[in-house]
Amino acid sequence: MKRIFLLLLFVASHIVYSSETNKSMLVEKRAFTLAHFTTESGVSIPDVKVGWESYGKLNADKSNAILITHFFSGTSHAAGKYRESDVLAGYWDAIIGPGKAIDTNKYFVISSDTLVNANWHNKDVITTGPASINPKTGKPYGLDFPVVTIGDFVEVQKQLLDSLGIDKLHAVMGASMGSFQALEWSVRYPEKVSRLIHVIGAAKMDAWTVAALEKWALPIRLDPNWQGGDYYDGERPLAGLTATMLNITQDAMHPAIYNASFPDFIVLDPKAKQDIRQLPKLSQTLATRARARAETQDANSILYLVRASQLYTAGMQGNFDSAIDKITAKVLLMPASNDLLLRPEPIRKLAETLKAKNKDVQITEIEGVWGHLDGIFSIQSQADTIAQFLAK
């Protein structure tokens, strides 16, 4: 079972991240700092930091910039490697780099960590969030950190671009929660966005998705070690966070690939049959992997990202129709046909709505067996589409 699963991961990572003939770029993680940032909830946060990285060179008139906005559990690390010894490159290394779909010989590609990032315990992540020190108390903010929104993420990104003198984007592109940010850019700043590439995403939340996301938050809240978010001086709520990682992993995968990952799974587990306290072998394996992933995450940060996602609708004003009226960018919608988390049907409807409004929109679906993760693992299948869209 383990051998087959590792083989699947190797195949996926080989397709997405590297090849012998196309080595990954070496990139540098940098820090962007704001003395103050005021959230949409009206709270001012001092000394805000986010990490960012870039690929390619900004041209003389600063017209070749492409912004990449990352997914829920992601970071700014969209392409390349920080060190030669890194096992994997950034999540979209298959399409970002010299001669690739997003050609860094032509474009200056920039990506930043979101304000609040799940990966607080990853040494390559720089981000202000609930685990940061509150200067008023000298202790971590915990739940005193203000609620943040997709709009807040966009505003921090805008200030980063402003600091670089970038006034207009050749394109903005993001997957999953990154698609929310990319769409929000095209609605808030239509004059600054020439092209929008919206991958495995949504344009607004519905009741089903809000409830599904709450399943990610609930195990954390139920963990006794969570302590109402005030756990930084004690034991971390790793049991709840592990359960959250289990939920996220299953929701992001299609049953076909999930089942194929465990071809020798036998429902009749002798030890589990004899003792209710004995977890089935499959559950033990999954829990071990989820626990390792939980070690790099901050539980409160997950709660904040869940809330930011739950609150999302394009324009963040509640009037969806008038919000998408503002879009002037060329639009490429890329849902995944087998996505069970952010289903393709609403995006197909969005394409029809935009066309009815005479917007320049095209839709192409990503085919694959990964489900939601096709937006990462199968993105190379749409390399030509992306390259042509960027050149159009």
PDB file of C-alpha atoms in Angstrom, residues 29-152:
ATOM      1  CA  LYS A  29      12.152  34.405  -0.396  1.00  0.00           C
ATOM      2  CA  ARG A  30      11.874  38.070   0.555  1.00  0.00           C
ATOM      3  CA  ALA A  31       9.926  39.977   3.187  1.00  0.00           C
ATOM      4  CA  PHE A  32       7.552  42.890   2.596  1.00  0.00           C
ATOM      5  CA  THR A  33       6.685  45.054   5.593  1.00  0.00           C
ATOM      6  CA  LEU A  34       3.897  47.542   6.248  1.00  0.00           C
ATOM      7  CA  ALA A  35       4.033  49.815   9.275  1.00  0.00           C
ATOM      8  CA  HIS A  36       0.251  49.494   9.593  1.00  0.00           C
ATOM      9  CA  PHE A  37      -2.542  47.746   7.746  1.00  0.00           C
ATOM     10  CA  THR A  38      -6.250  48.316   8.364  1.00  0.00           C
ATOM     11  CA  THR A  39      -8.493  45.337   7.737  1.00  0.00           C
ATOM     12  CA  GLU A  40     -11.957  45.466   6.208  1.00  0.00           C
ATOM     13  CA  SER A  41     -13.277  44.923   9.735  1.00  0.00           C
ATOM     14  CA  GLY A  42     -11.745  48.307  10.640  1.00  0.00           C
ATOM     15  CA  VAL A  43      -8.887  47.089  12.844  1.00  0.00           C
ATOM     16  CA  SER A  44      -5.359  48.432  12.344  1.00  0.00           C
ATOM     17  CA  ILE A  45      -2.523  45.887  12.620  1.00  0.00           C
ATOM     18  CA  PRO A  46       1.006  47.228  13.185  1.00  0.00           C
ATOM     19  CA  ASP A  47       4.205  45.864  11.657  1.00  0.00           C
ATOM     20  CA  VAL A  48       2.632  43.578   9.038  1.00  0.00           C
ATOM     21  CA  LYS A  49       4.964  41.211   7.193  1.00  0.00           C
ATOM     22  CA  VAL A  50       4.364  38.872   4.266  1.00  0.00           C
ATOM     23  CA  GLY A  51       6.827  36.809   2.299  1.00  0.00           C
ATOM     24  CA  TRP A  52       7.113  37.073  -1.453  1.00  0.00           C
ATOM     25  CA  GLU A  53       9.194  35.816  -4.335  1.00  0.00           C
ATOM     26  CA  SER A  54       9.542  36.535  -8.021  1.00  0.00           C
ATOM     27  CA  TYR A  55      10.675  34.874 -11.239  1.00  0.00           C
ATOM     28  CA  GLY A  56      11.915  36.608 -14.380  1.00  0.00           C
ATOM     29  CA  LYS A  57      12.671  40.316 -14.784  1.00  0.00           C
ATOM     30  CA  LEU A  58      10.451  43.379 -14.699  1.00  0.00           C
ATOM     31  CA  ASN A  59      10.719  45.245 -18.003  1.00  0.00           C
ATOM     32  CA  ALA A  60      11.476  48.958 -18.349  1.00  0.00           C
ATOM     33  CA  ASP A  61       7.871  50.151 -18.414  1.00  0.00           C
ATOM     34  CA  LYS A  62       6.796  47.562 -15.812  1.00  0.00           C
ATOM     35  CA  SER A  63       4.099  46.135 -18.088  1.00  0.00           C
ATOM     36  CA  ASN A  64       5.020  42.444 -17.976  1.00  0.00           C
ATOM     37  CA  ALA A  65       4.027  41.584 -14.395  1.00  0.00           C
ATOM     38  CA  ILE A  66       1.903  38.523 -13.595  1.00  0.00           C
ATOM     39  CA  LEU A  67       0.616  38.043 -10.060  1.00  0.00           C
ATOM     40  CA  ILE A  68       0.099  34.492  -8.730  1.00  0.00           C
ATOM     41  CA  THR A  69      -2.283  34.170  -5.769  1.00  0.00           C
ATOM     42  CA  HIS A  70      -2.057  30.944  -3.778  1.00  0.00           C
ATOM     43  CA  PHE A  71      -4.531  28.359  -2.525  1.00  0.00           C
ATOM     44  CA  PHE A  72      -5.771  27.727   1.036  1.00  0.00           C
ATOM     45  CA  SER A  73      -2.890  25.616   2.343  1.00  0.00           C
ATOM     46  CA  GLY A  74      -0.319  27.079  -0.051  1.00  0.00           C
ATOM     47  CA  THR A  75       2.377  29.707   0.187  1.00  0.00           C
ATOM     48  CA  SER A  76       4.066  32.105  -2.185  1.00  0.00           C
ATOM     49  CA  HIS A  77       6.246  29.255  -3.427  1.00  0.00           C
ATOM     50  CA  ALA A  78       4.694  28.869  -6.871  1.00  0.00           C
ATOM     51  CA  ALA A  79       7.817  27.844  -8.794  1.00  0.00           C
ATOM     52  CA  GLY A  80      11.503  27.099  -8.527  1.00  0.00           C
ATOM     53  CA  LYS A  81      13.429  25.945  -5.478  1.00  0.00           C
ATOM     54  CA  TYR A  82      14.934  27.836  -2.565  1.00  0.00           C
ATOM     55  CA  ARG A  83      17.828  25.370  -2.387  1.00  0.00           C
ATOM     56  CA  GLU A  84      19.260  22.812  -4.801  1.00  0.00           C
ATOM     57  CA  SER A  85      18.646  20.187  -2.119  1.00  0.00           C
ATOM     58  CA  ASP A  86      14.891  20.861  -1.944  1.00  0.00           C
ATOM     59  CA  VAL A  87      12.978  17.706  -2.869  1.00  0.00           C
ATOM     60  CA  LEU A  88      10.165  19.534  -4.639  1.00  0.00           C
ATOM     61  CA  ALA A  89       9.865  22.824  -6.450  1.00  0.00           C
ATOM     62  CA  GLY A  90       6.954  25.272  -6.179  1.00  0.00           C
ATOM     63  CA  TYR A  91       3.479  23.935  -6.820  1.00  0.00           C
ATOM     64  CA  TRP A  92       3.136  25.369 -10.385  1.00  0.00           C
ATOM     65  CA  ASP A  93       6.723  24.814 -11.455  1.00  0.00           C
ATOM     66  CA  ALA A  94       5.346  22.876 -14.444  1.00  0.00           C
ATOM     67  CA  ILE A  95       3.986  26.083 -15.993  1.00  0.00           C
ATOM     68  CA  ILE A  96       6.180  28.875 -14.559  1.00  0.00           C
ATOM     69  CA  GLY A  97       9.735  29.255 -15.782  1.00  0.00           C
ATOM     70  CA  PRO A  98      11.903  29.850 -18.862  1.00  0.00           C
ATOM     71  CA  GLY A  99      10.113  28.625 -21.970  1.00  0.00           C
ATOM     72  CA  LYS A 100       7.103  27.372 -19.999  1.00  0.00           C
ATOM     73  CA  ALA A 101       3.462  28.457 -20.328  1.00  0.00           C
ATOM     74  CA  ILE A 102       4.129  31.434 -18.068  1.00  0.00           C
ATOM     75  CA  ASP A 103       7.462  32.195 -19.653  1.00  0.00           C
ATOM     76  CA  THR A 104       9.829  33.984 -17.295  1.00  0.00           C
ATOM     77  CA  ASN A 105      11.906  35.042 -20.292  1.00  0.00           C
ATOM     78  CA  LYS A 106       8.922  37.282 -21.135  1.00  0.00           C
ATOM     79  CA  TYR A 107       7.107  37.897 -17.870  1.00  0.00           C
ATOM     80  CA  PHE A 108       7.943  39.060 -14.373  1.00  0.00           C
ATOM     81  CA  VAL A 109       6.012  36.684 -12.123  1.00  0.00           C
ATOM     82  CA  ILE A 110       5.412  37.587  -8.493  1.00  0.00           C
ATOM     83  CA  SER A 111       3.730  35.693  -5.668  1.00  0.00           C
ATOM     84  CA  SER A 112       3.262  36.494  -1.978  1.00  0.00           C
ATOM     85  CA  ASP A 113       2.137  34.688   1.149  1.00  0.00           C
ATOM     86  CA  THR A 114      -1.342  35.746   2.195  1.00  0.00           C
ATOM     87  CA  LEU A 115      -1.806  37.881   5.275  1.00  0.00           C
ATOM     88  CA  VAL A 116      -2.345  34.981   7.716  1.00  0.00           C
ATOM     89  CA  ASN A 117      -0.874  31.799   6.300  1.00  0.00           C
ATOM     90  CA  ALA A 118      -1.582  28.277   7.453  1.00  0.00           C
ATOM     91  CA  ASN A 119       2.089  27.262   7.354  1.00  0.00           C
ATOM     92  CA  TRP A 120       3.314  29.210  10.388  1.00  0.00           C
ATOM     93  CA  HIS A 121       5.835  26.507  11.352  1.00  0.00           C
ATOM     94  CA  ASN A 122       7.377  26.311   7.873  1.00  0.00           C
ATOM     95  CA  LYS A 123      10.748  28.095   8.005  1.00  0.00           C
ATOM     96  CA  ASP A 124      10.224  29.445   4.478  1.00  0.00           C
ATOM     97  CA  VAL A 125       6.989  31.249   5.335  1.00  0.00           C
ATOM     98  CA  ILE A 126       6.921  34.894   6.437  1.00  0.00           C
ATOM     99  CA  THR A 127       3.474  36.080   7.444  1.00  0.00           C
ATOM    100  CA  THR A 128       1.661  38.084  10.102  1.00  0.00           C
ATOM    101  CA  GLY A 129      -1.268  36.301  11.713  1.00  0.00           C
ATOM    102  CA  PRO A 130      -2.771  35.092  14.997  1.00  0.00           C
ATOM    103  CA  ALA A 131       0.496  33.400  16.024  1.00  0.00           C
ATOM    104  CA  SER A 132       2.388  36.705  15.706  1.00  0.00           C
ATOM    105  CA  ILE A 133       3.246  38.756  18.778  1.00  0.00           C
ATOM    106  CA  ASN A 134       0.713  41.423  19.686  1.00  0.00           C
ATOM    107  CA  PRO A 135       2.813  44.499  20.610  1.00  0.00           C
ATOM    108  CA  LYS A 136       0.140  45.582  23.099  1.00  0.00           C
ATOM    109  CA  THR A 137       0.510  42.421  25.187  1.00  0.00           C
ATOM    110  CA  GLY A 138       3.872  40.923  24.209  1.00  0.00           C
ATOM    111  CA  LYS A 139       2.072  37.637  23.593  1.00  0.00           C
ATOM    112  CA  PRO A 140       0.646  35.984  20.456  1.00  0.00           C
ATOM    113  CA  TYR A 141      -2.571  37.588  19.232  1.00  0.00           C
ATOM    114  CA  GLY A 142      -4.577  34.359  19.253  1.00  0.00           C
ATOM    115  CA  LEU A 143      -8.208  35.158  18.575  1.00  0.00           C
ATOM    116  CA  ASP A 144      -7.624  38.850  19.289  1.00  0.00           C
ATOM    117  CA  PHE A 145      -6.258  39.045  15.761  1.00  0.00           C
ATOM    118  CA  PRO A 146      -8.914  40.688  13.559  1.00  0.00           C
ATOM    119  CA  VAL A 147     -10.985  38.710  11.080  1.00  0.00           C
ATOM    120  CA  VAL A 148      -9.371  38.928   7.658  1.00  0.00           C
ATOM    121  CA  THR A 149     -10.988  38.633   4.240  1.00  0.00           C
ATOM    122  CA  ILE A 150     -10.041  37.818   0.672  1.00  0.00           C
ATOM    123  CA  GLY A 151     -10.238  41.571   0.123  1.00  0.00           C
ATOM    124  CA  ASP A 152      -7.599  42.114   2.812  1.00  0.00           C
TER     125      ASP A 152
END
